[in-house]
Short mmCIF file of C-alpha atoms in Angstrom, two decimals:
data_model
loop_
_atom_site.label_atom_id
_atom_site.label_comp_id
_atom_site.label_asym_id
_atom_site.label_seq_id
_atom_site.Cartn_x
_atom_site.Cartn_y
_atom_site.Cartn_z
CA MET A 1 37.75 101.99 -42.20
CA GLU A 2 39.84 98.87 -42.81
CA ILE A 3 39.63 95.92 -40.44
CA ASN A 4 43.00 94.21 -40.08
CA GLU A 5 43.30 90.50 -40.83
CA HIS A 6 43.04 89.14 -37.29
CA HIS A 7 40.66 86.19 -37.52
CA ARG A 8 43.10 83.43 -38.28
CA HIS A 9 42.45 81.76 -34.90
CA THR A 10 38.73 81.26 -35.52
CA GLY A 11 38.49 80.79 -39.25
CA ARG A 12 35.84 83.54 -39.49
CA ALA A 13 36.24 86.09 -42.22
CA ALA A 14 35.90 89.77 -41.40
CA GLY A 15 34.34 92.21 -43.81
CA PRO A 16 36.71 94.74 -45.39
CA GLU A 17 34.94 97.70 -43.87
CA LEU A 18 33.08 98.41 -40.68
CA ALA A 19 29.59 99.70 -41.44
CA ALA A 20 29.24 103.35 -40.46
CA GLY A 21 25.67 102.72 -39.28
CA ALA A 22 26.75 100.00 -36.90
CA LEU A 23 29.46 102.24 -35.46
CA ALA A 24 27.00 105.10 -35.02
CA ALA A 25 24.59 102.77 -33.23
CA LEU A 26 27.36 101.66 -30.87
CA THR A 27 28.26 105.27 -30.15
CA ARG A 28 24.64 105.97 -29.17
CA ARG A 29 24.50 102.95 -26.85
CA VAL A 30 27.58 103.57 -24.72
CA GLY A 31 28.29 106.32 -22.24
CA GLY A 32 32.02 106.48 -22.90
CA PRO A 33 33.89 107.49 -26.04
CA VAL A 34 33.99 105.36 -29.19
CA LEU A 35 37.18 106.03 -31.14
CA VAL A 36 38.64 104.93 -34.47
CA PRO A 37 42.11 105.61 -35.94
CA GLY A 38 42.56 109.29 -36.63
CA ASP A 39 40.17 110.43 -33.90
CA GLU A 40 41.43 112.83 -31.27
CA GLY A 41 42.18 110.79 -28.15
CA TYR A 42 42.66 107.49 -30.00
CA ASP A 43 46.41 107.27 -29.35
CA GLY A 44 46.08 108.25 -25.70
CA GLU A 45 43.33 105.71 -25.11
CA ARG A 46 45.34 102.81 -26.50
CA SER A 47 48.50 103.67 -24.58
CA GLY A 48 49.42 102.09 -21.25
CA PHE A 49 52.24 101.55 -18.79
CA GLN A 50 54.06 99.16 -21.16
CA VAL A 51 55.26 101.37 -24.00
CA ALA A 52 57.17 98.73 -25.97
CA TYR A 53 53.86 97.52 -27.37
CA ARG A 54 50.64 99.36 -28.09
CA HIS A 55 47.26 98.11 -29.27
CA ARG A 56 46.26 99.11 -32.81
CA PRO A 57 42.51 98.43 -32.73
CA ALA A 58 39.99 99.27 -35.40
CA VAL A 59 37.64 100.53 -32.67
CA ILE A 60 38.13 101.56 -29.05
CA VAL A 61 35.29 101.72 -26.53
CA GLY A 62 36.16 103.72 -23.43
CA ALA A 63 33.72 101.96 -21.11
CA ARG A 64 32.14 103.79 -18.20
CA SER A 65 29.93 100.94 -16.99
CA ALA A 66 29.23 97.23 -17.27
CA ALA A 67 26.45 98.11 -19.70
CA ASP A 68 29.03 99.80 -21.95
CA VAL A 69 31.16 96.67 -21.84
CA ALA A 70 28.18 94.48 -22.74
CA ALA A 71 27.29 96.75 -25.66
CA ALA A 72 30.89 96.66 -26.91
CA VAL A 73 31.08 92.87 -26.70
CA GLY A 74 27.73 92.51 -28.49
CA PHE A 75 28.92 94.86 -31.23
CA ALA A 76 32.20 92.97 -31.64
CA GLY A 77 30.40 89.66 -31.93
CA ALA A 78 27.99 90.98 -34.53
CA GLN A 79 30.79 92.56 -36.58
CA GLY A 80 33.19 89.61 -36.34
CA LEU A 81 35.81 91.59 -34.43
CA PRO A 82 38.16 90.05 -31.86
CA VAL A 83 38.12 91.72 -28.44
CA ALA A 84 41.00 92.85 -26.21
CA VAL A 85 40.85 94.79 -22.95
CA GLN A 86 43.14 97.22 -21.17
CA ALA A 87 43.03 99.08 -17.89
CA THR A 88 46.53 100.22 -16.88
CA GLY A 89 48.60 98.35 -19.44
CA HIS A 90 51.20 96.94 -17.02
CA GLY A 91 50.93 93.38 -18.28
CA LEU A 92 50.53 93.98 -22.00
CA SER A 93 51.98 90.91 -23.67
CA ALA A 94 50.71 90.93 -27.26
CA ALA A 95 49.26 94.03 -28.85
CA THR A 96 45.99 93.60 -30.72
CA ASP A 97 46.14 94.57 -34.40
CA GLY A 98 42.62 95.37 -35.57
CA GLY A 99 39.52 94.33 -33.67
CA LEU A 100 37.94 96.11 -30.74
CA LEU A 101 39.71 97.32 -27.62
CA ILE A 102 37.69 97.89 -24.45
CA SER A 103 39.43 100.44 -22.25
CA THR A 104 38.22 100.08 -18.65
CA ARG A 105 40.27 102.83 -17.02
CA ARG A 106 37.14 104.94 -16.35
CA MET A 107 35.57 102.12 -14.32
CA ALA A 108 37.68 102.76 -11.24
CA GLY A 109 35.27 102.49 -8.32
CA VAL A 110 36.38 100.84 -5.06
CA ARG A 111 34.13 100.08 -2.09
CA VAL A 112 35.11 98.54 1.25
CA ASP A 113 32.70 96.78 3.62
CA ALA A 114 34.81 96.80 6.77
CA ALA A 115 32.31 94.86 8.86
CA ALA A 116 32.29 92.00 6.35
CA GLY A 117 36.02 92.30 5.59
CA LEU A 118 35.31 92.65 1.87
CA ALA A 119 36.23 95.00 -0.97
CA ARG A 120 34.66 95.48 -4.38
CA ALA A 121 36.79 96.86 -7.21
CA GLU A 122 35.68 97.79 -10.69
CA ALA A 123 37.57 96.83 -13.83
CA GLY A 124 39.86 99.86 -13.97
CA ALA A 125 40.75 100.11 -10.28
CA VAL A 126 44.39 99.84 -9.17
CA TRP A 127 45.75 98.34 -5.98
CA GLY A 128 46.77 101.66 -4.48
CA GLN A 129 43.09 102.64 -4.33
CA VAL A 130 42.16 99.47 -2.46
CA VAL A 131 45.03 99.81 0.01
CA GLU A 132 44.00 103.42 0.71
CA ALA A 133 40.33 102.51 1.20
CA ALA A 134 41.04 99.52 3.46
CA ALA A 135 43.78 101.01 5.64
CA PRO A 136 41.57 103.18 7.92
CA HIS A 137 39.78 99.97 8.98
CA GLY A 138 42.97 98.07 9.85
CA LEU A 139 42.52 95.90 6.76
CA ALA A 140 44.65 95.15 3.71
CA PRO A 141 44.15 93.47 0.32
CA LEU A 142 46.49 90.86 -1.13
CA ASN A 143 48.00 93.44 -3.46
CA GLY A 144 51.23 93.32 -5.38
CA SER A 145 54.31 95.45 -4.91
CA SER A 146 53.26 98.28 -7.25
CA PRO A 147 50.25 100.44 -6.30
CA GLY A 148 49.62 101.25 -9.96
CA VAL A 149 48.90 97.69 -11.09
CA GLY A 150 45.30 96.88 -12.01
CA VAL A 151 43.34 94.78 -9.54
CA ILE A 152 41.49 92.59 -12.01
CA SER A 153 44.09 91.20 -14.40
CA TYR A 154 46.57 90.69 -11.55
CA THR A 155 44.00 88.60 -9.68
CA LEU A 156 42.88 86.65 -12.75
CA GLY A 157 46.51 85.53 -13.11
CA GLY A 158 46.62 84.38 -9.48
CA GLY A 159 48.29 87.37 -7.84
CA VAL A 160 51.50 86.88 -5.85
CA GLY A 161 51.60 89.79 -3.41
CA ILE A 162 53.76 91.12 -0.62
CA LEU A 163 51.78 89.07 1.97
CA ALA A 164 51.63 85.96 -0.22
CA ARG A 165 53.27 83.40 2.06
CA THR A 166 50.97 84.41 4.91
CA PHE A 167 47.63 84.60 3.09
CA GLY A 168 48.08 82.93 -0.32
CA PHE A 169 47.21 84.10 -3.81
CA ALA A 170 44.93 87.09 -4.34
CA ALA A 171 42.68 84.77 -6.35
CA ASP A 172 42.14 82.64 -3.23
CA LEU A 173 40.15 85.43 -1.54
CA VAL A 174 37.79 86.22 -4.42
CA ARG A 175 34.10 85.86 -3.54
CA SER A 176 32.42 86.87 -6.81
CA VAL A 177 33.17 88.09 -10.32
CA ASP A 178 30.95 90.29 -12.49
CA LEU A 179 31.64 89.22 -16.05
CA VAL A 180 30.46 89.93 -19.58
CA THR A 181 30.67 86.73 -21.60
CA ALA A 182 30.97 86.31 -25.37
CA ASP A 183 27.18 86.36 -25.81
CA GLY A 184 27.08 89.89 -24.37
CA ARG A 185 25.44 88.74 -21.11
CA GLN A 186 26.27 90.38 -17.80
CA ARG A 187 26.81 87.58 -15.29
CA HIS A 188 27.44 87.49 -11.54
CA VAL A 189 29.69 84.46 -11.11
CA THR A 190 30.23 82.70 -7.78
CA ALA A 191 31.42 79.28 -6.69
CA ALA A 192 27.84 78.32 -5.84
CA ARG A 193 26.24 79.55 -9.08
CA ASP A 194 28.82 78.38 -11.61
CA PRO A 195 31.74 76.53 -10.00
CA GLY A 196 33.36 75.62 -13.33
CA LEU A 197 33.54 79.16 -14.70
CA PHE A 198 34.33 80.67 -11.29
CA GLY A 199 37.25 78.31 -10.74
CA ALA A 200 38.61 78.87 -14.23
CA LEU A 201 38.59 82.64 -13.77
CA LEU A 202 40.74 82.46 -10.63
CA GLY A 203 44.17 81.83 -12.05
CA GLY A 204 43.23 81.11 -15.65
CA GLY A 205 40.67 83.81 -16.35
CA HIS A 206 42.28 85.79 -19.17
CA GLY A 207 40.28 85.09 -22.30
CA LEU A 208 36.97 83.98 -20.74
CA GLY A 209 35.18 87.32 -20.85
CA VAL A 210 35.52 90.91 -19.69
CA VAL A 211 35.48 91.26 -15.91
CA THR A 212 33.65 94.43 -14.91
CA ALA A 213 34.01 94.08 -11.12
CA MET A 214 35.27 91.70 -8.48
CA GLU A 215 34.54 91.20 -4.78
CA PHE A 216 37.27 89.77 -2.57
CA GLY A 217 38.27 89.35 1.04
CA LEU A 218 40.58 91.63 2.99
CA VAL A 219 42.98 90.55 5.74
CA PRO A 220 43.47 92.07 9.21
CA VAL A 221 46.84 93.74 8.70
CA ALA A 222 47.24 97.35 9.80
CA ARG A 223 51.03 97.43 10.16
CA LEU A 224 54.00 95.36 9.13
CA TYR A 225 57.75 95.21 9.56
CA GLY A 226 59.47 95.62 6.24
CA GLY A 227 61.81 97.38 3.88
CA GLN A 228 65.08 96.53 2.13
CA LEU A 229 68.56 95.33 2.93
CA VAL A 230 70.91 96.33 0.11
CA PHE A 231 74.35 94.78 -0.42
CA GLY A 232 77.08 96.00 -2.78
CA GLU A 233 79.14 94.13 -5.34
CA ASP A 234 81.63 92.80 -2.80
CA ARG A 235 78.89 91.05 -0.80
CA ILE A 236 76.60 89.72 -3.54
CA ASP A 237 77.87 86.12 -3.56
CA GLU A 238 77.59 85.89 0.21
CA ALA A 239 74.17 87.52 0.19
CA LEU A 240 72.81 85.03 -2.37
CA ALA A 241 73.92 82.02 -0.37
CA ALA A 242 72.75 83.53 2.91
CA TYR A 243 69.34 84.36 1.46
CA LEU A 244 68.74 80.81 0.22
CA ARG A 245 69.74 79.35 3.61
CA TRP A 246 67.57 81.90 5.39
CA THR A 247 64.43 81.05 3.40
CA GLU A 248 64.59 77.54 4.86
CA THR A 249 64.14 78.93 8.38
CA VAL A 250 61.59 81.77 8.23
CA PRO A 251 57.92 81.45 9.26
CA ASP A 252 54.99 81.77 6.86
CA THR A 253 54.31 85.21 8.31
CA LEU A 254 57.36 86.52 6.45
CA THR A 255 57.28 87.07 2.68
CA SER A 256 60.45 88.18 0.89
CA SER A 257 62.22 88.53 -2.42
CA LEU A 258 65.76 89.08 -3.63
CA ALA A 259 66.52 91.48 -6.49
CA LEU A 260 69.77 91.81 -8.43
CA ILE A 261 70.14 95.00 -10.45
CA ALA A 262 73.14 96.12 -12.49
CA TYR A 263 72.49 99.84 -12.77
CA PRO A 264 73.86 101.65 -15.83
CA ASP A 265 76.25 104.54 -15.33
CA ILE A 266 73.93 107.30 -16.53
CA PRO A 267 73.28 110.79 -15.14
CA GLN A 268 69.54 110.11 -14.72
CA LEU A 269 70.32 107.86 -11.75
CA PRO A 270 71.35 108.95 -8.25
CA GLU A 271 75.11 108.93 -7.69
CA SER A 272 74.73 106.08 -5.17
CA LEU A 273 73.33 103.76 -7.89
CA ARG A 274 75.30 104.68 -11.02
CA GLY A 275 77.27 101.76 -12.35
CA ARG A 276 76.59 99.65 -9.25
CA HIS A 277 75.60 95.97 -9.13
CA LEU A 278 73.42 95.60 -6.05
CA ALA A 279 71.49 92.87 -4.24
CA GLN A 280 68.28 94.03 -2.60
CA ILE A 281 66.45 91.79 -0.13
CA ARG A 282 62.85 92.93 0.34
CA ILE A 283 61.03 91.99 3.56
CA ALA A 284 57.35 92.03 4.57
CA TYR A 285 56.67 90.51 7.99
CA THR A 286 53.25 90.68 9.62
CA GLY A 287 54.63 90.32 13.16
CA GLY A 288 56.18 92.96 15.40
CA ALA A 289 59.40 94.87 14.92
CA GLU A 290 61.27 93.14 17.75
CA GLU A 291 60.70 89.67 16.31
CA GLY A 292 61.34 91.04 12.81
CA GLU A 293 64.75 92.27 13.92
CA ARG A 294 65.57 88.82 15.27
CA LEU A 295 64.46 87.13 12.06
CA VAL A 296 66.61 89.31 9.77
CA ALA A 297 69.75 89.09 11.92
CA PRO A 298 71.27 86.28 9.77
CA LEU A 299 70.96 88.52 6.71
CA ARG A 300 72.57 91.50 8.40
CA ALA A 301 75.41 89.18 9.43
CA VAL A 302 76.44 89.04 5.75
CA GLY A 303 78.23 92.31 6.37
CA PRO A 304 78.07 96.04 5.71
CA ARG A 305 75.10 97.21 3.71
CA VAL A 306 74.67 99.92 1.12
CA GLY A 307 71.14 100.44 2.43
CA ASP A 308 69.02 99.23 5.34
CA ASP A 309 65.59 100.78 5.88
CA LEU A 310 63.83 97.93 7.71
CA ARG A 311 61.24 99.33 10.07
CA GLU A 312 57.70 98.97 11.34
CA MET A 313 55.30 100.83 9.05
CA PRO A 314 51.60 101.35 8.40
CA TYR A 315 50.44 98.97 5.69
CA ALA A 316 49.62 101.97 3.52
CA GLU A 317 53.40 102.52 3.19
CA SER A 318 54.00 99.03 1.83
CA PRO A 319 54.80 100.27 -1.73
CA THR A 320 58.05 101.68 -0.31
CA ILE A 321 59.34 98.13 0.20
CA HIS A 322 59.93 97.38 -3.48
CA GLN A 323 60.00 100.94 -4.83
CA ASP A 324 58.76 99.85 -8.25
CA PRO A 325 59.01 102.40 -11.08
CA SER A 326 55.89 104.47 -11.60
CA ASP A 327 56.65 105.95 -15.03
CA PRO A 328 55.59 104.10 -18.22
CA HIS A 329 58.46 102.40 -19.99
CA ALA A 330 59.34 99.61 -22.42
CA TYR A 331 60.30 96.18 -21.10
CA ASN A 332 60.29 92.46 -21.73
CA GLY A 333 60.34 89.71 -19.12
CA ASP A 334 60.21 85.97 -18.54
CA ASN A 335 60.12 83.77 -15.47
CA ALA A 336 60.42 80.29 -14.05
CA LEU A 337 58.64 78.62 -11.14
CA LEU A 338 61.12 76.40 -9.31
CA SER A 339 60.94 73.45 -6.93
CA GLY A 340 64.17 74.59 -5.27
CA LEU A 341 67.48 76.30 -6.00
CA ASP A 342 71.11 76.19 -4.92
CA ALA A 343 73.61 78.99 -4.46
CA ASP A 344 75.84 78.00 -7.38
CA ALA A 345 72.96 78.20 -9.85
CA LEU A 346 71.81 81.52 -8.43
CA ARG A 347 75.34 82.91 -8.73
CA GLN A 348 75.37 81.76 -12.36
CA VAL A 349 72.10 83.64 -12.98
CA ALA A 350 73.62 86.72 -11.33
CA ALA A 351 76.64 86.54 -13.63
CA LEU A 352 74.65 85.96 -16.82
CA ALA A 353 72.29 88.86 -16.07
CA GLY A 354 74.83 91.11 -14.36
CA PRO A 355 77.05 93.97 -15.51
CA ALA A 356 78.60 91.89 -18.32
CA ALA A 357 75.21 91.14 -19.93
CA PRO A 358 74.60 92.84 -23.30
CA VAL A 359 71.32 94.32 -21.97
CA MET A 360 70.31 95.55 -18.54
CA CYS A 361 68.50 92.90 -16.50
CA VAL A 362 66.53 93.06 -13.29
CA VAL A 363 66.56 89.65 -11.60
CA GLN A 364 64.04 88.92 -8.86
CA LEU A 365 63.74 85.75 -6.83
CA ASN A 366 60.46 85.46 -4.89
CA HIS A 367 60.32 83.09 -1.95
CA LEU A 368 57.05 81.17 -2.29
CA GLY A 369 55.54 78.34 -0.23
CA GLY A 370 53.57 78.90 2.95
CA ALA A 371 49.91 79.66 2.22
CA LEU A 372 50.67 79.73 -1.53
CA ALA A 373 51.22 75.96 -1.44
CA ALA A 374 47.83 75.22 0.13
CA PRO A 375 45.53 73.39 -2.30
CA SER A 376 42.67 75.43 -3.75
CA ALA A 377 39.13 74.05 -3.78
CA THR A 378 38.12 76.17 -6.76
CA GLY A 379 40.96 78.09 -8.43
CA SER A 380 43.20 77.42 -11.41
CA VAL A 381 46.59 78.76 -10.34
CA GLY A 382 49.26 76.48 -11.74
CA HIS A 383 52.29 75.06 -9.93
CA ARG A 384 51.19 75.95 -6.40
CA ASP A 385 53.95 73.69 -5.07
CA ALA A 386 56.72 75.98 -6.38
CA ARG A 387 59.24 77.11 -3.79
CA PHE A 388 60.64 80.05 -5.77
CA ALA A 389 59.74 82.27 -8.72
CA LEU A 390 62.71 83.52 -10.70
CA ARG A 391 61.88 86.61 -12.76
CA LEU A 392 63.96 88.42 -15.36
CA LEU A 393 63.03 91.78 -16.84
CA SER A 394 64.94 94.02 -19.23
CA PRO A 395 64.18 97.63 -20.13
CA LEU A 396 64.06 97.96 -23.91
CA GLN A 397 64.96 101.60 -24.39
CA GLY A 398 67.98 101.36 -26.66
CA ALA A 399 68.09 97.56 -26.29
CA ASP A 400 67.31 94.80 -28.77
CA LEU A 401 64.36 92.52 -27.93
CA GLU A 402 65.97 89.37 -29.26
CA THR A 403 69.15 90.03 -27.31
CA ALA A 404 67.11 90.46 -24.14
CA ARG A 405 65.29 87.20 -24.80
CA GLU A 406 68.59 85.39 -25.35
CA VAL A 407 69.94 86.64 -22.03
CA HIS A 408 66.74 85.61 -20.24
CA ALA A 409 66.82 82.16 -21.84
CA LYS A 410 70.43 81.56 -20.77
CA ALA A 411 69.66 82.63 -17.21
CA LEU A 412 66.59 80.39 -17.05
CA ALA A 413 68.62 77.48 -18.43
CA ALA A 414 70.84 77.73 -15.35
CA VAL A 415 67.89 76.74 -13.15
CA ALA A 416 66.54 74.01 -15.43
CA PRO A 417 66.99 71.20 -12.83
CA TRP A 418 64.29 72.82 -10.65
CA TRP A 419 61.95 73.95 -13.46
CA LEU A 420 58.19 73.49 -12.89
CA GLY A 421 56.68 76.04 -15.27
CA ARG A 422 55.85 79.74 -15.52
CA SER A 423 53.63 82.29 -13.79
CA VAL A 424 51.30 84.18 -16.12
CA ASN A 425 51.56 87.25 -13.86
CA PHE A 426 55.24 87.67 -14.73
CA LEU A 427 55.18 87.17 -18.50
CA PHE A 428 55.95 90.63 -19.87
CA GLY A 429 56.23 91.13 -23.59
CA ALA A 430 55.04 89.63 -26.85
CA HIS A 431 55.32 85.98 -25.84
CA GLY A 432 52.43 85.05 -28.12
CA GLU A 433 54.64 85.92 -31.09
CA ARG A 434 57.50 83.66 -30.01
CA ALA A 435 58.38 80.54 -31.98
CA ASP A 436 57.82 78.50 -28.81
CA ALA A 437 54.54 80.23 -27.84
CA ALA A 438 52.69 76.92 -27.47
CA GLU A 439 55.32 75.66 -25.04
CA VAL A 440 55.13 78.90 -23.08
CA ALA A 441 51.35 78.47 -22.81
CA ARG A 442 51.69 74.88 -21.59
CA SER A 443 54.26 75.97 -19.01
CA VAL A 444 51.66 78.20 -17.32
CA HIS A 445 48.83 75.67 -17.14
CA GLY A 446 49.86 72.16 -18.06
CA GLY A 447 48.23 68.74 -18.10
CA ALA A 448 44.79 68.25 -16.59
CA LEU A 449 44.51 71.91 -15.55
CA ARG A 450 45.12 73.10 -19.12
CA ARG A 451 42.53 70.67 -20.46
CA ARG A 452 39.96 71.85 -17.90
CA LEU A 453 40.55 75.49 -18.84
CA ASP A 454 40.27 74.63 -22.53
CA ARG A 455 36.87 73.03 -21.88
CA VAL A 456 35.63 76.14 -20.07
CA LYS A 457 36.92 78.36 -22.89
CA ALA A 458 35.16 76.19 -25.49
CA ALA A 459 31.90 76.32 -23.54
CA HIS A 460 31.84 80.08 -22.97
CA ASP A 461 33.74 81.47 -25.98
CA PRO A 462 33.68 78.84 -28.75
CA GLU A 463 34.45 81.43 -31.45
CA ASN A 464 37.48 82.80 -29.56
CA LEU A 465 36.06 86.31 -29.46
CA PHE A 466 38.32 87.23 -26.53
CA ARG A 467 41.95 87.32 -27.59
CA PHE A 468 43.29 88.81 -24.42
CA HIS A 469 45.03 85.82 -22.92
CA PRO A 470 48.73 86.78 -22.79
CA LEU A 471 49.51 84.08 -25.35
CA ALA A 472 46.40 84.49 -27.49
CA GLY A 473 46.18 88.10 -28.50
CA GLY A 474 46.93 90.82 -26.02
CA SER A 475 45.65 91.52 -22.56
CA SER A 476 46.73 93.84 -19.91
CA ASP A 477 45.81 94.83 -16.42
#
């Protein structure tokens, strides 16, 4: 079996063939499947939610346990193979060509300790599982908007969830990380045992090892007031300006985002959406419905709405707020973390990415601040002082990648006066293959933070075995 040329980052040379004896020994050591190209199940194992890109590994290990992960990492090190990892494949940003892929989807255990207010999730668990396990105890995790997103990679990138302004980044509540490092060791990492590695993992952890489980705090939220206000084309300009003014007044207990979507006129969509350009304001407020109604009154004053489903709901229904797609599809996305924003610039973004754009764009503006801006004693989330995150995402079915990137770049240029950097959680697509990949990497973790993360990487993975940083070889949640 041929090993693809994929060692240019380390300078190590790979042998032309993988020894059959070594592969047989690996197969005996692990409880999950070991697959090579041509095997039944190989294509299914390497597929994920992001279908624009797909890993093409020389070997796949479908891990069932931390011991399987350790065996796979040890094998990769001995054979000179780079390592990538995939659970759900939502955040796949650079597909691995050759090397070894560790699939963690079988490691999907979730355990809640209600008395301690803690949850433990294995490497392949998704947020919907944690929400379901915590809800009967009146508790909630700091999950994102989609229940199908993997817990681990989301949290390693920081994790900006639907309760973010109230409780901060998901990474801020992590208590411990079970990790397999490049030497094949299974380690239990905490702030007390290894503060340098622990802090690097929380916000900058892609590429430092394979996380097999994570323990994190839950918050006492059983219900919330939330949903969407949806405005049509004739109200978009007013809604944008009103939303920006409104974010200056709301308490930290209210987290929100604004989405602009120019829906294509296709029969697959409901009649109410076909060919429409809509503004959706998503609300998650941890207070009561009466106060929630008072807080959203300035937004309703914009005028008639296409949709308005704001209500009090059990936290378990929180995925209905954003209504993210659940079917795998192809997409590319970029983002900017901003110190501020004005209505004229936001209207310019809406025009550039609206119905006249050559590709479909979904624009989302997340209101940050609140607990997200609080300094972290241990973590490595960049640009915590950002006030907004502007995100652009384009479906790629029938669309050209370079055209999508050009549209995203023009839209991001409109907000350049407020530019701080990027969020690694919202980089979707093969950004590691871009001509400006080094600049993209610096925009996520710049300056002293980047240098600190580089030192931790050099200490724990000097040969760059793990290529699954989004800008260094392909990772995915």
